[in-house]
């Protein structure tokens, strides 16, 4: 079904309408050229659903770190496509894991002091969660594979804006003058990543908090 749909869309794109009659396809090469362009923009799923992937795969193939979060403009990947094949962590020498053992743990939520536990209204709505990123952006804006093994995980506590920037009139119940313009902030922290199959410490960019 997917192949037939691809072919149908390709033919429709290369047919030139003249005097309400389609002209002949210029050459045998044209459908292949259009098919290649089509695949770079759209992905065909089950049945006849065609959808845009946001960022074309060609823009991500340089480092083969592909995920939904990166396509959405975030600095980390929760799940990297083909992560197991790309990392081959099962082939890594156990001594490497032992060398970086201090990193394989979850962040601890900071407990508020008793006198500051009162609920304080924040100007921006945020969500705090623990993530186990399989990929992240480095200081020089390159993408790295983060080590996340079944028995050696790096849990990171992040805080993200629920709505970044100022809401529009359509999705706001308050006058826009009274609504804050929220901004996502980031910090850099060390995580264990893979570089050419070897574990190394690298600084990566992760969400830290949301401010007005």
Coordinates of N, CA and C in Angstrom, one line a residue:
X1 N 0.8 -1.2 0.0 CA 0.0 0.0 0.0 C 0.9 1.3 0.0
X2 N 1.9 1.3 0.8 CA 2.8 2.4 0.9 C 3.5 2.7 -0.4
X3 N 4.0 1.6 -1.1 CA 4.7 1.8 -2.4 C 3.7 2.3 -3.4
X4 N 2.5 1.8 -3.5 CA 1.5 2.3 -4.4 C 1.2 3.8 -4.2
X5 N 1.1 4.2 -3.0 CA 0.8 5.5 -2.6 C 1.9 6.5 -3.1
X6 N 3.1 6.0 -2.8 CA 4.3 6.8 -3.2 C 4.3 7.0 -4.7
X7 N 4.0 6.0 -5.5 CA 4.1 6.0 -6.9 C 3.0 7.0 -7.4
X8 N 1.8 6.9 -6.8 CA 0.6 7.7 -7.2 C 0.9 9.2 -7.0
X9 N 1.5 9.5 -5.9 CA 1.8 10.9 -5.6 C 2.9 11.4 -6.5
X10 N 3.9 10.6 -6.8 CA 5.0 11.0 -7.7 C 4.4 11.3 -9.1
X11 N 3.6 10.4 -9.6 CA 3.0 10.6 -10.9 C 2.2 11.9 -11.0
X12 N 1.4 12.2 -9.9 CA 0.6 13.4 -9.9 C 1.5 14.6 -9.9
X13 N 2.6 14.5 -9.2 CA 3.5 15.7 -9.1 C 4.2 16.0 -10.4
X14 N 4.5 15.0 -11.2 CA 5.3 15.2 -12.4 C 4.4 15.5 -13.7
X15 N 3.1 15.2 -13.5 CA 2.2 15.4 -14.7 C 2.0 16.9 -14.8
X16 N 2.1 17.5 -15.9 CA 1.9 18.9 -16.2 C 0.5 19.1 -16.8
X17 N -0.3 19.9 -16.2 CA -1.6 20.2 -16.7 C -1.5 21.2 -17.9
X18 N -2.0 20.9 -19.1 CA -2.0 21.8 -20.2 C -3.4 21.6 -20.9
X19 N -4.1 22.7 -21.0 CA -5.4 22.7 -21.6 C -6.3 21.6 -21.0
X20 N -6.3 21.4 -19.7 CA -7.1 20.4 -19.0 C -6.7 19.0 -19.4
X21 N -5.6 18.8 -20.1 CA -5.1 17.4 -20.4 C -3.7 17.2 -19.9
X22 N -3.4 16.1 -19.2 CA -2.1 15.9 -18.7 C -1.1 15.5 -19.9
X23 N 0.1 16.1 -19.8 CA 1.1 15.8 -20.8 C 1.8 14.6 -20.4
X24 N 2.6 14.0 -21.3 CA 3.4 12.8 -21.0 C 4.5 13.1 -20.0
X25 N 4.9 12.1 -19.2 CA 6.0 12.3 -18.3 C 7.2 12.6 -19.1
X26 N 8.0 13.6 -18.8 CA 9.2 14.0 -19.6 C 10.1 12.9 -19.9
X27 N 10.5 12.1 -18.9 CA 11.4 11.0 -19.1 C 11.2 10.0 -18.1
X28 N 11.9 8.8 -18.2 CA 11.8 7.7 -17.3 C 12.4 8.1 -16.0
X29 N 13.3 9.1 -16.0 CA 14.1 9.4 -14.8 C 13.2 10.3 -13.8
X30 N 12.2 11.0 -14.4 CA 11.5 12.0 -13.6 C 10.8 11.4 -12.4
X31 N 10.1 10.3 -12.5 CA 9.4 9.7 -11.3 C 10.4 9.4 -10.2
X32 N 11.6 8.9 -10.6 CA 12.6 8.5 -9.5 C 13.1 9.8 -8.8
X33 N 13.3 10.9 -9.6 CA 13.7 12.1 -9.0 C 12.7 12.7 -8.0
X34 N 11.4 12.6 -8.5 CA 10.4 13.2 -7.6 C 10.2 12.3 -6.4
X35 N 10.3 10.9 -6.6 CA 10.2 10.0 -5.5 C 11.2 10.3 -4.4
X36 N 12.4 10.6 -4.8 CA 13.5 10.9 -3.8 C 13.2 12.2 -3.1
X37 N 12.7 13.2 -3.8 CA 12.4 14.4 -3.1 C 11.2 14.2 -2.2
X38 N 10.2 13.4 -2.7 CA 9.0 13.1 -1.9 C 9.4 12.5 -0.6
X39 N 10.3 11.5 -0.6 CA 10.7 10.7 0.6 C 11.4 11.6 1.6
X40 N 12.1 12.7 1.1 CA 12.8 13.5 2.0 C 11.9 14.5 2.8
X41 N 10.7 14.6 2.3 CA 9.7 15.5 3.0 C 8.6 14.8 3.7
X42 N 8.2 13.7 3.1 CA 7.1 12.9 3.7 C 7.5 11.5 4.1
X43 N 6.8 11.0 5.1 CA 6.9 9.6 5.4 C 5.6 8.9 5.4
X44 N 5.5 7.7 4.8 CA 4.2 7.0 4.6 C 4.1 6.0 5.7
X45 N 3.1 6.0 6.4 CA 2.8 5.0 7.5 C 1.9 3.9 7.0
X46 N 1.2 3.3 7.9 CA 0.3 2.2 7.6 C -0.9 2.8 6.8
X47 N -1.5 2.0 5.9 CA -2.6 2.5 5.1 C -2.2 3.6 4.2
X48 N -3.0 4.7 4.2 CA -2.7 5.8 3.2 C -2.4 7.1 3.9
X49 N -1.9 7.0 5.2 CA -1.6 8.2 5.9 C -0.3 8.8 5.5
X50 N -0.3 10.0 5.1 CA 1.0 10.7 4.8 C 1.2 11.9 5.8
X51 N 2.3 12.0 6.3 CA 2.6 13.1 7.3 C 3.9 13.6 7.2
X52 N 4.1 14.9 7.6 CA 5.4 15.6 7.5 C 6.1 15.3 8.8
X53 N 7.4 15.0 8.6 CA 8.2 14.6 9.8 C 8.9 15.8 10.5
X54 N 8.7 17.0 10.0 CA 9.2 18.2 10.6 C 10.6 18.6 10.1
X55 N 11.6 17.7 10.4 CA 12.9 17.9 9.9 C 13.3 16.8 9.0
X56 N 13.7 17.1 7.8 CA 14.0 16.0 6.8 C 15.2 15.1 7.4
X57 N 15.2 13.9 7.0 CA 16.1 12.9 7.5 C 17.5 13.3 7.1
X58 N 17.7 14.0 5.9 CA 19.0 14.3 5.4 C 19.7 15.3 6.4
X59 N 19.0 16.1 7.1 CA 19.6 17.0 8.1 C 20.1 16.3 9.3
X60 N 19.7 15.1 9.6 CA 20.0 14.4 10.8 C 21.0 13.2 10.6
X61 N 21.2 12.9 9.3 CA 22.0 11.7 9.0 C 23.5 11.9 9.3
X62 N 23.9 13.2 9.5 CA 25.3 13.4 9.7 C 25.9 12.7 11.0
X63 N 25.0 12.6 12.0 CA 25.4 11.9 13.2 C 24.5 10.7 13.6
X64 N 23.5 10.5 12.8 CA 22.6 9.4 13.0 C 21.8 9.4 14.3
X65 N 21.7 10.6 14.9 CA 20.9 10.7 16.1 C 19.6 11.4 15.8
X66 N 18.6 10.5 15.7 CA 17.3 11.0 15.2 C 16.2 10.7 16.3
X67 N 15.4 11.7 16.6 CA 14.3 11.4 17.6 C 13.3 12.5 17.5
X68 N 12.1 12.3 18.1 CA 11.0 13.2 18.0 C 11.4 14.5 18.7
X69 N 12.1 14.5 19.8 CA 12.4 15.7 20.6 C 13.3 16.6 19.7
X70 N 14.3 16.0 19.1 CA 15.2 16.8 18.2 C 14.5 17.5 17.1
X71 N 13.5 16.7 16.5 CA 12.7 17.3 15.4 C 11.9 18.5 15.9
X72 N 11.5 18.4 17.2 CA 10.7 19.5 17.8 C 11.6 20.7 18.3
X73 N 12.9 20.6 18.1 CA 13.8 21.7 18.5 C 14.3 21.6 19.9
X74 N 14.2 20.5 20.6 CA 14.7 20.3 22.0 C 16.2 19.9 21.9
X75 N 16.9 20.0 23.1 CA 18.3 19.8 23.1 C 18.7 18.4 23.5
X76 N 17.6 17.5 23.7 CA 17.9 16.1 24.1 C 17.0 15.2 23.4
X77 N 17.3 13.9 23.4 CA 16.5 12.9 22.8 C 16.2 11.9 23.9
X78 N 14.9 11.6 24.2 CA 14.5 10.6 25.1 C 14.8 9.2 24.6
X79 N 14.4 9.0 23.3 CA 14.6 7.7 22.6 C 15.2 8.0 21.3
X80 N 16.4 7.5 21.0 CA 17.1 7.6 19.7 C 16.7 6.4 18.9
X81 N 16.3 6.7 17.6 CA 16.0 5.6 16.7 C 17.3 4.8 16.5
X82 N 17.1 3.4 16.5 CA 18.3 2.5 16.3 C 19.4 2.7 17.4
X83 N 19.0 3.1 18.6 CA 19.9 3.3 19.7 C 20.8 2.1 20.0
X84 N 20.2 0.9 20.1 CA 20.9 -0.3 20.4 C 22.0 -0.6 19.3
X85 N 21.6 -0.5 18.1 CA 22.5 -0.8 17.0 C 23.6 0.3 16.9
X86 N 23.3 1.6 17.2 CA 24.3 2.6 17.1 C 25.3 2.6 18.3
X87 N 24.9 2.1 19.5 CA 25.8 2.2 20.6 C 26.5 0.8 20.8
X88 N 25.8 -0.3 20.6 CA 26.3 -1.6 20.8 C 26.9 -1.7 22.2
X89 N 26.1 -1.3 23.2 CA 26.6 -1.2 24.6 C 26.9 -2.6 25.1
X90 N 26.3 -3.7 24.5 CA 26.5 -5.0 24.9 C 28.0 -5.5 24.6
X91 N 28.6 -4.7 23.7 CA 30.0 -5.0 23.3 C 31.1 -4.2 24.1
X92 N 30.6 -3.3 24.9 CA 31.5 -2.4 25.6 C 32.1 -3.2 26.8
X93 N 33.4 -3.0 27.0 CA 34.2 -3.6 28.1 C 33.6 -3.2 29.4
X94 N 33.2 -4.1 30.3 CA 32.6 -3.8 31.6 C 33.5 -2.8 32.4
X95 N 34.8 -2.8 32.2 CA 35.7 -1.9 32.9 C 35.3 -0.4 32.6
X96 N 34.8 -0.2 31.4 CA 34.4 1.2 31.1 C 33.2 1.7 31.9
X97 N 32.3 0.8 32.1 CA 31.1 1.1 33.0 C 31.6 1.3 34.4
X98 N 32.5 0.5 34.9 CA 33.1 0.6 36.2 C 33.8 2.0 36.4
X99 N 34.5 2.4 35.4 CA 35.3 3.6 35.4 C 34.4 4.9 35.7
X100 N 33.1 4.8 35.1 CA 32.2 6.0 35.3 C 31.0 5.6 36.1
X101 N 31.2 4.7 37.1 CA 30.1 4.3 37.9 C 29.4 5.4 38.6
X102 N 30.1 6.4 39.0 CA 29.5 7.5 39.8 C 28.4 8.3 39.0
X103 N 28.4 8.2 37.7 CA 27.4 8.9 36.9 C 26.1 8.1 36.7
X104 N 26.2 6.8 37.0 CA 25.0 6.0 36.7 C 24.1 5.9 37.9
X105 N 23.3 7.0 38.0 CA 22.3 7.2 39.1 C 21.3 8.2 38.7
X106 N 20.2 8.3 39.5 CA 19.2 9.4 39.2 C 19.5 10.6 40.0
X107 N 19.2 11.8 39.5 CA 19.3 13.0 40.2 C 18.3 12.9 41.4
X108 N 18.7 13.6 42.5 CA 17.8 13.6 43.7 C 17.1 15.0 43.7
X109 N 15.8 15.0 43.9 CA 15.1 16.3 44.0 C 15.5 17.0 45.2
X110 N 15.8 18.3 45.0 CA 16.3 19.1 46.2 C 15.1 19.3 47.1
X111 N 15.2 19.0 48.4 CA 14.2 19.2 49.3 C 14.2 20.7 49.8
X112 N 13.0 21.3 49.8 CA 12.9 22.6 50.3 C 13.1 22.7 51.8
X113 N 13.6 23.8 52.2 CA 13.7 24.0 53.7 C 12.3 24.2 54.2
X114 N 12.1 23.8 55.5 CA 10.8 23.8 56.1 C 10.2 25.2 56.0
X115 N 11.0 26.3 56.2 CA 10.4 27.6 56.3 C 10.0 28.1 54.9
X116 N 10.5 27.4 53.8 CA 10.2 27.9 52.4 C 9.3 26.9 51.7
X117 N 8.6 26.0 52.4 CA 7.8 25.0 51.8 C 6.4 25.6 51.4
X118 N 6.1 26.8 51.7 CA 4.8 27.4 51.4 C 4.7 27.5 49.8
X119 N 3.5 27.2 49.3 CA 3.3 27.3 47.9 C 3.5 28.7 47.4
X120 N 4.4 28.9 46.5 CA 4.6 30.2 45.9 C 4.1 30.2 44.5
X121 N 3.3 31.1 44.1 CA 2.8 31.2 42.8 C 3.9 31.5 41.8
X122 N 4.1 30.7 40.8 CA 5.1 31.0 39.8 C 4.5 31.7 38.6
X123 N 5.3 32.6 38.0 CA 4.8 33.4 36.9 C 4.6 32.5 35.6
X124 N 5.3 31.4 35.6 CA 5.3 30.5 34.4 C 4.9 29.1 34.8
X125 N 4.0 28.5 34.1 CA 3.6 27.1 34.4 C 4.7 26.2 33.8
X126 N 5.2 25.3 34.7 CA 6.3 24.4 34.3 C 6.0 22.9 34.6
X127 N 6.8 22.0 34.1 CA 6.7 20.6 34.4 C 8.1 20.1 34.7
X128 N 8.2 19.4 35.9 CA 9.5 18.8 36.3 C 9.4 17.3 36.1
X129 N 10.4 16.7 35.5 CA 10.3 15.3 35.3 C 11.7 14.7 35.2
X130 N 11.8 13.4 35.5 CA 13.1 12.7 35.3 C 13.2 12.1 33.9
X131 N 14.3 12.3 33.2 CA 14.4 11.8 31.9 C 15.7 11.0 31.9
X132 N 15.8 10.0 30.9 CA 17.0 9.2 30.7 C 17.4 9.4 29.3
X133 N 18.0 10.6 29.0 CA 18.3 10.9 27.6 C 19.2 9.9 26.9
X134 N 18.9 9.5 25.7 CA 19.8 8.7 24.9 C 20.6 9.5 23.9
X135 N 20.3 10.8 23.8 CA 21.1 11.7 23.0 C 21.0 13.1 23.5
X136 N 22.0 13.9 23.3 CA 21.9 15.3 23.8 C 22.9 16.1 23.0
X137 N 22.7 17.5 23.0 CA 23.5 18.4 22.3 C 24.7 18.8 23.1
X138 N 25.8 18.9 22.6 CA 27.0 19.3 23.3 C 27.3 20.8 23.3
X139 N 28.3 21.2 23.9 CA 28.6 22.7 23.9 C 28.9 23.2 22.6
X140 N 29.4 22.4 21.7 CA 29.7 22.9 20.3 C 28.6 22.6 19.3
X141 N 27.4 22.3 19.9 CA 26.2 22.1 19.1 C 26.2 20.8 18.3
X142 N 27.1 19.8 18.6 CA 27.1 18.5 18.0 C 26.2 17.6 18.8
X143 N 25.7 16.6 18.2 CA 24.8 15.6 19.0 C 25.6 14.4 19.4
X144 N 25.4 14.0 20.6 CA 26.2 12.8 21.1 C 25.2 11.8 21.6
X145 N 25.6 10.5 21.6 CA 24.9 9.4 22.1 C 25.2 9.3 23.6
X146 N 24.2 9.4 24.5 CA 24.4 9.3 25.9 C 24.2 7.8 26.3
X147 N 25.1 7.4 27.2 CA 25.1 6.0 27.7 C 23.9 5.7 28.6
X148 N 23.0 4.8 28.1 CA 21.9 4.4 28.9 C 21.7 2.9 28.8
X149 N 22.4 2.2 29.7 CA 22.4 0.7 29.7 C 21.3 0.2 30.7
X150 N 20.8 -0.9 30.5 CA 19.8 -1.5 31.4 C 20.2 -1.4 32.8
X151 N 21.5 -1.7 33.1 CA 21.9 -1.7 34.5 C 22.8 -0.4 34.8
X152 N 22.9 0.5 33.9 CA 23.7 1.7 34.1 C 23.0 2.8 33.4
X153 N 22.1 3.5 34.2 CA 21.3 4.6 33.6 C 21.7 5.9 34.3
X154 N 21.6 7.0 33.5 CA 21.8 8.3 34.0 C 20.5 9.1 34.0
X155 N 19.9 9.2 35.2 CA 18.6 9.9 35.3 C 18.8 11.4 35.6
X156 N 18.2 12.3 34.7 CA 18.4 13.7 34.9 C 17.1 14.4 35.1
X157 N 17.1 15.2 36.2 CA 15.9 16.0 36.5 C 15.8 17.3 35.7
X158 N 14.8 17.5 35.0 CA 14.7 18.7 34.1 C 13.4 19.4 34.4
X159 N 13.4 20.7 34.2 CA 12.2 21.6 34.3 C 12.0 22.3 33.0
X160 N 10.8 22.1 32.5 CA 10.5 22.7 31.2 C 9.2 23.6 31.2
X161 N 9.2 24.6 30.4 CA 8.0 25.4 30.3 C 6.9 24.6 29.7
X162 N 5.7 24.7 30.2 CA 4.5 24.1 29.6 C 4.1 24.9 28.4
X163 N 4.2 26.2 28.5 CA 4.0 27.1 27.3 C 5.1 28.1 27.3
X164 N 5.9 28.0 26.2 CA 7.0 29.0 26.1 C 6.5 30.2 25.3
X165 N 7.1 31.3 25.6 CA 6.6 32.6 25.1 C 5.3 33.0 25.6
X166 N 4.7 34.1 25.1 CA 3.4 34.6 25.6 C 2.3 33.9 24.9
X167 N 1.2 33.5 25.7 CA 0.1 32.9 25.0 C -0.7 33.8 24.1
X168 N -1.4 33.3 23.1 CA -2.2 34.1 22.2 C -3.6 34.3 22.8
X169 N -4.3 35.2 22.2 CA -5.6 35.5 22.8 C -6.5 34.3 22.8
X170 N -6.3 33.4 21.8 CA -7.2 32.2 21.7 C -7.0 31.2 22.8
X171 N -5.8 31.1 23.3 CA -5.5 30.1 24.4 C -5.3 30.7 25.8
X172 N -5.7 32.0 25.9 CA -5.4 32.7 27.2 C -6.8 33.1 27.8
X173 N -6.9 32.9 29.1 CA -8.2 33.3 29.8 C -8.0 34.7 30.5
X174 N -6.7 35.2 30.4 CA -6.4 36.5 31.1 C -6.0 37.5 30.0
X175 N -6.1 38.8 30.3 CA -5.6 39.7 29.3 C -4.1 39.5 29.1
X176 N -3.7 39.6 27.8 CA -2.3 39.4 27.5 C -1.3 40.3 28.2
X177 N -1.8 41.5 28.6 CA -0.9 42.4 29.3 C -0.5 41.8 30.7
X178 N -1.3 40.9 31.2 CA -1.1 40.3 32.5 C -0.4 39.0 32.4
X179 N -0.1 38.5 31.2 CA 0.5 37.2 31.1 C 2.0 37.3 30.9
X180 N 2.8 36.5 31.5 CA 4.3 36.6 31.4 C 4.7 36.0 30.1
X181 N 5.9 36.5 29.6 CA 6.5 35.9 28.4 C 7.5 34.9 28.9
X182 N 7.2 33.6 28.9 CA 8.0 32.6 29.5 C 9.2 32.2 28.6
X183 N 10.3 31.9 29.2 CA 11.5 31.5 28.4 C 12.1 30.3 29.0
X184 N 12.4 29.3 28.2 CA 13.1 28.1 28.6 C 14.6 28.4 28.8
X185 N 15.1 28.0 30.0 CA 16.5 28.2 30.3 C 17.2 26.8 30.3
X186 N 18.5 26.8 30.0 CA 19.3 25.6 29.9 C 20.6 25.7 30.8
X187 N 21.1 24.6 31.1 CA 22.5 24.6 31.7 C 23.2 23.4 31.1
X188 N 24.5 23.4 31.3 CA 25.4 22.3 30.8 C 25.8 21.5 32.0
X189 N 25.8 20.2 31.8 CA 26.2 19.3 32.8 C 26.9 18.1 32.2
X190 N 27.8 17.5 33.0 CA 28.5 16.3 32.5 C 27.7 15.0 32.5
X191 N 27.7 14.3 31.4 CA 27.2 13.0 31.3 C 28.2 12.1 30.6
X192 N 28.0 10.8 30.7 CA 28.9 9.9 30.0 C 28.3 9.6 28.7
X193 N 29.1 9.8 27.6 CA 28.6 9.6 26.2 C 29.5 8.7 25.5
X194 N 29.1 8.3 24.3 CA 30.0 7.4 23.5 C 30.6 8.2 22.4
X195 N 31.9 8.1 22.2 CA 32.6 8.8 21.1 C 33.4 7.7 20.4
X196 N 33.0 7.3 19.2 CA 33.7 6.3 18.5 C 33.8 5.0 19.3
X197 N 32.7 4.7 20.0 CA 32.6 3.4 20.8 C 33.3 3.5 22.1
X198 N 33.8 4.6 22.5 CA 34.5 4.8 23.8 C 33.8 5.7 24.7
X199 N 33.6 5.4 26.0 CA 32.9 6.2 26.9 C 33.8 7.4 27.3
X200 N 33.2 8.6 27.3 CA 33.9 9.8 27.7 C 32.9 10.7 28.5
X201 N 33.5 11.6 29.3 CA 32.7 12.7 29.9 C 32.5 13.9 29.0
X202 N 31.3 14.3 28.8 CA 31.1 15.5 28.0 C 30.0 16.4 28.6
X203 N 30.1 17.7 28.4 CA 29.1 18.6 28.8 C 28.0 18.7 27.8
X204 N 26.7 18.5 28.2 CA 25.6 18.5 27.3 C 24.6 19.5 27.8
X205 N 23.8 20.0 26.9 CA 22.8 21.0 27.1 C 21.4 20.4 27.5
X206 N 20.9 20.8 28.7 CA 19.7 20.2 29.2 C 18.8 21.3 29.8
X207 N 17.5 21.2 29.7 CA 16.6 22.2 30.3 C 16.8 22.3 31.8
X208 N 16.9 23.6 32.3 CA 17.1 23.7 33.7 C 15.9 24.3 34.5
X209 N 15.3 25.4 33.9 CA 14.1 26.0 34.5 C 13.4 26.9 33.5
X210 N 12.3 27.4 33.9 CA 11.5 28.3 33.0 C 11.3 29.6 33.8
X211 N 11.6 30.7 33.1 CA 11.5 32.0 33.8 C 10.7 33.0 32.9
X212 N 10.2 34.1 33.6 CA 9.5 35.1 32.8 C 10.4 36.2 32.4

